């Protein structure tokens, strides 16, 4: 066939950099010679990879949102029945065990709620005036089980309360990035 054919390949340029290229090869009619054109598609490939990554992240967000929603639904009867048992028990040591179940289920419900808020694409909350002292105290309680027991989270807050206007979801994402990066940098634990 005399129709030009296209191939994707990689070549090294003069500076030693590897480039993605599109080779178009065509035969010159009535000869045994061919013509090759080389087109640099490195930027296009990079954008394609970014798009694929963004689509994967979106799918992951949807999946984690569904899982968190189902998990939250499972926690509702666990909490309800644990509360009924707690109210009917007279023995104080058994009451303490039941209280631990309730506290753990409440933490799990809070974590699943946070996952739901992270996975939602739409902005539910707008900019709000936040008391950072209270917010960071609550955040540290939420994040401690996630970072593990080998890492100590310390938050030093000034006595004077600090207020800041920000979208709470954005603030959570920022803080989760800080905590995740810090945790990853301390595989053997730390502070």
PDB file of C-alpha atoms in Angstrom:
ATOM      1  CA  UNK A   1       0.000   0.000   0.000  1.00  0.00           C
ATOM      2  CA  UNK A   2       1.252   3.498  -0.864  1.00  0.00           C
ATOM      3  CA  UNK A   3      -0.790   5.209   1.862  1.00  0.00           C
ATOM      4  CA  UNK A   4       1.436   6.788   4.539  1.00  0.00           C
ATOM      5  CA  UNK A   5       1.676   4.894   7.828  1.00  0.00           C
ATOM      6  CA  UNK A   6       2.074   6.440  11.250  1.00  0.00           C
ATOM      7  CA  UNK A   7       4.016   5.083  14.213  1.00  0.00           C
ATOM      8  CA  UNK A   8       4.577   6.462  17.692  1.00  0.00           C
ATOM      9  CA  UNK A   9       8.126   6.137  18.921  1.00  0.00           C
ATOM     10  CA  UNK A  10      10.765   7.725  21.135  1.00  0.00           C
ATOM     11  CA  UNK A  11      13.983   9.389  20.010  1.00  0.00           C
ATOM     12  CA  UNK A  12      16.854  11.127  21.742  1.00  0.00           C
ATOM     13  CA  UNK A  13      17.482  14.752  20.710  1.00  0.00           C
ATOM     14  CA  UNK A  14      20.857  16.515  20.424  1.00  0.00           C
ATOM     15  CA  UNK A  15      20.820  17.369  24.127  1.00  0.00           C
ATOM     16  CA  UNK A  16      20.218  13.767  25.136  1.00  0.00           C
ATOM     17  CA  UNK A  17      16.560  14.297  26.066  1.00  0.00           C
ATOM     18  CA  UNK A  18      14.131  11.536  25.129  1.00  0.00           C
ATOM     19  CA  UNK A  19      11.175  12.825  23.080  1.00  0.00           C
ATOM     20  CA  UNK A  20       7.891  11.198  22.100  1.00  0.00           C
ATOM     21  CA  UNK A  21       7.493  11.473  18.332  1.00  0.00           C
ATOM     22  CA  UNK A  22       4.993  10.598  15.637  1.00  0.00           C
ATOM     23  CA  UNK A  23       6.699   9.101  12.573  1.00  0.00           C
ATOM     24  CA  UNK A  24       4.829   9.309   9.279  1.00  0.00           C
ATOM     25  CA  UNK A  25       6.317   7.061   6.608  1.00  0.00           C
ATOM     26  CA  UNK A  26       5.218   7.210   2.961  1.00  0.00           C
ATOM     27  CA  UNK A  27       6.520   5.657  -0.236  1.00  0.00           C
ATOM     28  CA  UNK A  28       7.380   7.882  -3.201  1.00  0.00           C
ATOM     29  CA  UNK A  29       5.312   6.565  -6.146  1.00  0.00           C
ATOM     30  CA  UNK A  30       7.227   4.648  -8.869  1.00  0.00           C
ATOM     31  CA  UNK A  31      10.426   4.530  -6.770  1.00  0.00           C
ATOM     32  CA  UNK A  32      11.867   2.398  -4.030  1.00  0.00           C
ATOM     33  CA  UNK A  33      12.360   5.513  -1.880  1.00  0.00           C
ATOM     34  CA  UNK A  34      10.341   6.618   1.128  1.00  0.00           C
ATOM     35  CA  UNK A  35       9.748   9.903   2.945  1.00  0.00           C
ATOM     36  CA  UNK A  36       9.683  10.124   6.740  1.00  0.00           C
ATOM     37  CA  UNK A  37       8.377  13.047   8.754  1.00  0.00           C
ATOM     38  CA  UNK A  38       9.047  13.313  12.483  1.00  0.00           C
ATOM     39  CA  UNK A  39       6.649  15.310  14.657  1.00  0.00           C
ATOM     40  CA  UNK A  40       7.362  16.006  18.356  1.00  0.00           C
ATOM     41  CA  UNK A  41       4.282  14.927  20.385  1.00  0.00           C
ATOM     42  CA  UNK A  42       5.931  15.075  23.840  1.00  0.00           C
ATOM     43  CA  UNK A  43       3.659  17.883  25.065  1.00  0.00           C
ATOM     44  CA  UNK A  44       0.546  16.130  23.746  1.00  0.00           C
ATOM     45  CA  UNK A  45       1.585  12.866  25.489  1.00  0.00           C
ATOM     46  CA  UNK A  46       2.191  14.771  28.729  1.00  0.00           C
ATOM     47  CA  UNK A  47      -1.286  16.348  28.563  1.00  0.00           C
ATOM     48  CA  UNK A  48      -2.825  12.929  27.789  1.00  0.00           C
ATOM     49  CA  UNK A  49      -1.124  11.437  30.862  1.00  0.00           C
ATOM     50  CA  UNK A  50      -2.377  14.333  33.020  1.00  0.00           C
ATOM     51  CA  UNK A  51      -5.907  13.793  31.719  1.00  0.00           C
ATOM     52  CA  UNK A  52      -5.730  10.040  32.420  1.00  0.00           C
ATOM     53  CA  UNK A  53      -4.443  10.789  35.943  1.00  0.00           C
ATOM     54  CA  UNK A  54      -7.246  13.315  36.555  1.00  0.00           C
ATOM     55  CA  UNK A  55      -9.848  10.781  35.367  1.00  0.00           C
ATOM     56  CA  UNK A  56      -8.380   8.110  37.667  1.00  0.00           C
ATOM     57  CA  UNK A  57      -8.472  10.536  40.615  1.00  0.00           C
ATOM     58  CA  UNK A  58     -12.082  11.433  39.854  1.00  0.00           C
ATOM     59  CA  UNK A  59     -13.027   7.737  39.700  1.00  0.00           C
ATOM     60  CA  UNK A  60     -11.183   7.118  42.954  1.00  0.00           C
ATOM     61  CA  UNK A  61     -13.048  10.010  44.576  1.00  0.00           C
ATOM     62  CA  UNK A  62     -16.409   8.616  43.430  1.00  0.00           C
ATOM     63  CA  UNK A  63     -15.500   5.128  44.656  1.00  0.00           C
ATOM     64  CA  UNK A  64     -14.288   6.354  48.048  1.00  0.00           C
ATOM     65  CA  UNK A  65     -17.467   8.435  48.361  1.00  0.00           C
ATOM     66  CA  UNK A  66     -19.647   5.370  47.717  1.00  0.00           C
ATOM     67  CA  UNK A  67     -17.650   3.255  50.185  1.00  0.00           C
ATOM     68  CA  UNK A  68     -17.801   5.972  52.847  1.00  0.00           C
ATOM     69  CA  UNK A  69     -21.560   6.312  52.322  1.00  0.00           C
ATOM     70  CA  UNK A  70     -22.117   2.541  52.710  1.00  0.00           C
ATOM     71  CA  UNK A  71     -19.813   2.441  55.731  1.00  0.00           C
ATOM     72  CA  UNK A  72     -21.730   5.307  57.349  1.00  0.00           C
ATOM     73  CA  UNK A  73     -24.998   3.432  56.747  1.00  0.00           C
ATOM     74  CA  UNK A  74     -23.562   0.351  58.498  1.00  0.00           C
ATOM     75  CA  UNK A  75     -22.474   2.426  61.494  1.00  0.00           C
ATOM     76  CA  UNK A  76     -25.976   3.757  62.174  1.00  0.00           C
ATOM     77  CA  UNK A  77     -27.406   0.422  63.470  1.00  0.00           C
ATOM     78  CA  UNK A  78     -24.152  -0.370  65.294  1.00  0.00           C
ATOM     79  CA  UNK A  79     -24.422   2.910  67.199  1.00  0.00           C
ATOM     80  CA  UNK A  80     -28.149   2.475  67.770  1.00  0.00           C
ATOM     81  CA  UNK A  81     -27.914  -1.049  69.173  1.00  0.00           C
ATOM     82  CA  UNK A  82     -24.832  -0.200  71.259  1.00  0.00           C
ATOM     83  CA  UNK A  83     -26.759   2.711  72.804  1.00  0.00           C
ATOM     84  CA  UNK A  84     -29.727   0.431  73.591  1.00  0.00           C
ATOM     85  CA  UNK A  85     -27.387  -2.096  75.249  1.00  0.00           C
ATOM     86  CA  UNK A  86     -25.649   0.697  77.178  1.00  0.00           C
ATOM     87  CA  UNK A  87     -28.978   1.962  78.527  1.00  0.00           C
ATOM     88  CA  UNK A  88     -30.060  -1.538  79.657  1.00  0.00           C
ATOM     89  CA  UNK A  89     -26.810  -2.628  81.340  1.00  0.00           C
ATOM     90  CA  UNK A  90     -26.431  -2.161  85.074  1.00  0.00           C
ATOM     91  CA  UNK A  91     -22.908  -3.588  85.464  1.00  0.00           C
ATOM     92  CA  UNK A  92     -20.434  -0.641  85.344  1.00  0.00           C
ATOM     93  CA  UNK A  93     -17.559  -2.618  83.774  1.00  0.00           C
ATOM     94  CA  UNK A  94     -19.853  -3.816  80.949  1.00  0.00           C
ATOM     95  CA  UNK A  95     -21.154  -0.243  80.582  1.00  0.00           C
ATOM     96  CA  UNK A  96     -17.531   0.905  80.088  1.00  0.00           C
ATOM     97  CA  UNK A  97     -16.984  -1.676  77.315  1.00  0.00           C
ATOM     98  CA  UNK A  98     -20.196  -0.597  75.598  1.00  0.00           C
ATOM     99  CA  UNK A  99     -19.141   3.055  75.907  1.00  0.00           C
ATOM    100  CA  UNK A 100     -15.866   2.186  74.119  1.00  0.00           C
ATOM    101  CA  UNK A 101     -17.887   0.613  71.264  1.00  0.00           C
ATOM    102  CA  UNK A 102     -20.002   3.773  70.997  1.00  0.00           C
ATOM    103  CA  UNK A 103     -16.924   6.058  71.031  1.00  0.00           C
ATOM    104  CA  UNK A 104     -15.153   3.979  68.359  1.00  0.00           C
ATOM    105  CA  UNK A 105     -18.243   3.904  66.156  1.00  0.00           C
ATOM    106  CA  UNK A 106     -18.629   7.687  66.536  1.00  0.00           C
ATOM    107  CA  UNK A 107     -14.985   8.161  65.433  1.00  0.00           C
ATOM    108  CA  UNK A 108     -15.569   5.855  62.462  1.00  0.00           C
ATOM    109  CA  UNK A 109     -18.713   7.797  61.541  1.00  0.00           C
ATOM    110  CA  UNK A 110     -16.791  11.082  61.724  1.00  0.00           C
ATOM    111  CA  UNK A 111     -14.015   9.664  59.506  1.00  0.00           C
ATOM    112  CA  UNK A 112     -16.556   8.407  56.955  1.00  0.00           C
ATOM    113  CA  UNK A 113     -18.178  11.872  56.978  1.00  0.00           C
ATOM    114  CA  UNK A 114     -14.783  13.429  56.254  1.00  0.00           C
ATOM    115  CA  UNK A 115     -14.233  10.981  53.378  1.00  0.00           C
ATOM    116  CA  UNK A 116     -17.619  11.933  51.986  1.00  0.00           C
ATOM    117  CA  UNK A 117     -16.803  15.629  52.119  1.00  0.00           C
ATOM    118  CA  UNK A 118     -13.418  15.040  50.410  1.00  0.00           C
ATOM    119  CA  UNK A 119     -14.975  12.921  47.660  1.00  0.00           C
ATOM    120  CA  UNK A 120     -17.715  15.418  46.759  1.00  0.00           C
ATOM    121  CA  UNK A 121     -16.833  17.427  43.710  1.00  0.00           C
ATOM    122  CA  UNK A 122     -19.342  20.186  44.298  1.00  0.00           C
ATOM    123  CA  UNK A 123     -18.676  22.898  46.841  1.00  0.00           C
ATOM    124  CA  UNK A 124     -21.181  22.459  49.632  1.00  0.00           C
ATOM    125  CA  UNK A 125     -19.719  25.028  51.982  1.00  0.00           C
ATOM    126  CA  UNK A 126     -18.693  28.502  50.933  1.00  0.00           C
ATOM    127  CA  UNK A 127     -16.230  30.781  52.677  1.00  0.00           C
ATOM    128  CA  UNK A 128     -16.864  30.937  56.416  1.00  0.00           C
ATOM    129  CA  UNK A 129     -15.309  32.697  59.370  1.00  0.00           C
ATOM    130  CA  UNK A 130     -13.619  29.908  61.349  1.00  0.00           C
ATOM    131  CA  UNK A 131     -12.210  29.819  64.857  1.00  0.00           C
ATOM    132  CA  UNK A 132      -8.863  28.203  63.980  1.00  0.00           C
ATOM    133  CA  UNK A 133      -8.112  27.210  67.591  1.00  0.00           C
ATOM    134  CA  UNK A 134     -11.299  25.118  67.822  1.00  0.00           C
ATOM    135  CA  UNK A 135     -10.978  23.889  64.253  1.00  0.00           C
ATOM    136  CA  UNK A 136      -7.400  22.654  64.691  1.00  0.00           C
ATOM    137  CA  UNK A 137      -8.247  20.988  68.004  1.00  0.00           C
ATOM    138  CA  UNK A 138     -11.120  19.064  66.358  1.00  0.00           C
ATOM    139  CA  UNK A 139      -8.949  18.259  63.335  1.00  0.00           C
ATOM    140  CA  UNK A 140      -6.194  16.799  65.521  1.00  0.00           C
ATOM    141  CA  UNK A 141      -8.727  14.449  67.181  1.00  0.00           C
ATOM    142  CA  UNK A 142      -9.933  13.326  63.755  1.00  0.00           C
ATOM    143  CA  UNK A 143      -6.502  12.856  62.202  1.00  0.00           C
ATOM    144  CA  UNK A 144      -4.687  11.113  65.086  1.00  0.00           C
ATOM    145  CA  UNK A 145      -6.145   7.629  64.340  1.00  0.00           C
ATOM    146  CA  UNK A 146      -5.208   8.055  60.674  1.00  0.00           C
ATOM    147  CA  UNK A 147      -1.521   8.905  61.230  1.00  0.00           C
ATOM    148  CA  UNK A 148      -0.969   5.976  63.602  1.00  0.00           C
ATOM    149  CA  UNK A 149       0.361   5.491  67.097  1.00  0.00           C
ATOM    150  CA  UNK A 150       4.060   5.849  66.199  1.00  0.00           C
ATOM    151  CA  UNK A 151       3.636   9.524  65.257  1.00  0.00           C
ATOM    152  CA  UNK A 152       2.804  12.202  67.804  1.00  0.00           C
ATOM    153  CA  UNK A 153       0.800  15.142  66.481  1.00  0.00           C
ATOM    154  CA  UNK A 154       1.447  18.383  68.358  1.00  0.00           C
ATOM    155  CA  UNK A 155      -0.506  21.538  67.687  1.00  0.00           C
ATOM    156  CA  UNK A 156       0.722  24.650  69.492  1.00  0.00           C
ATOM    157  CA  UNK A 157      -2.049  27.228  69.616  1.00  0.00           C
ATOM    158  CA  UNK A 158      -1.849  30.750  71.018  1.00  0.00           C
ATOM    159  CA  UNK A 159      -4.084  31.616  73.957  1.00  0.00           C
ATOM    160  CA  UNK A 160      -5.794  34.334  71.940  1.00  0.00           C
ATOM    161  CA  UNK A 161      -8.317  32.810  69.549  1.00  0.00           C
ATOM    162  CA  UNK A 162      -7.595  33.222  65.853  1.00  0.00           C
ATOM    163  CA  UNK A 163     -10.394  33.681  63.302  1.00  0.00           C
ATOM    164  CA  UNK A 164      -9.904  33.219  59.568  1.00  0.00           C
ATOM    165  CA  UNK A 165     -12.210  33.337  56.547  1.00  0.00           C
ATOM    166  CA  UNK A 166     -11.795  30.253  54.350  1.00  0.00           C
ATOM    167  CA  UNK A 167     -13.748  27.375  52.810  1.00  0.00           C
ATOM    168  CA  UNK A 168     -13.580  24.620  55.483  1.00  0.00           C
ATOM    169  CA  UNK A 169     -13.243  21.883  52.845  1.00  0.00           C
ATOM    170  CA  UNK A 170     -10.212  23.651  51.337  1.00  0.00           C
ATOM    171  CA  UNK A 171      -8.662  24.009  54.790  1.00  0.00           C
ATOM    172  CA  UNK A 172      -9.158  20.281  55.453  1.00  0.00           C
ATOM    173  CA  UNK A 173      -7.484  19.389  52.155  1.00  0.00           C
ATOM    174  CA  UNK A 174      -4.519  21.656  52.979  1.00  0.00           C
ATOM    175  CA  UNK A 175      -4.147  20.190  56.468  1.00  0.00           C
ATOM    176  CA  UNK A 176      -4.542  16.598  55.244  1.00  0.00           C
ATOM    177  CA  UNK A 177      -1.772  17.235  52.694  1.00  0.00           C
ATOM    178  CA  UNK A 178       0.511  18.573  55.450  1.00  0.00           C
ATOM    179  CA  UNK A 179      -0.201  15.616  57.726  1.00  0.00           C
ATOM    180  CA  UNK A 180       0.108  13.010  54.948  1.00  0.00           C
ATOM    181  CA  UNK A 181       3.426  14.464  53.741  1.00  0.00           C
ATOM    182  CA  UNK A 182       4.756  14.587  57.308  1.00  0.00           C
ATOM    183  CA  UNK A 183       3.654  10.984  57.974  1.00  0.00           C
ATOM    184  CA  UNK A 184       5.275   9.773  54.741  1.00  0.00           C
ATOM    185  CA  UNK A 185       8.506  11.552  55.710  1.00  0.00           C
ATOM    186  CA  UNK A 186       8.599   9.679  59.061  1.00  0.00           C
ATOM    187  CA  UNK A 187       8.272   5.957  58.262  1.00  0.00           C
ATOM    188  CA  UNK A 188       9.808   5.078  61.647  1.00  0.00           C
ATOM    189  CA  UNK A 189       7.599   7.469  63.580  1.00  0.00           C
ATOM    190  CA  UNK A 190       8.285  10.863  65.067  1.00  0.00           C
ATOM    191  CA  UNK A 191       6.680  14.148  66.052  1.00  0.00           C
TER     192      UNK A 191
END
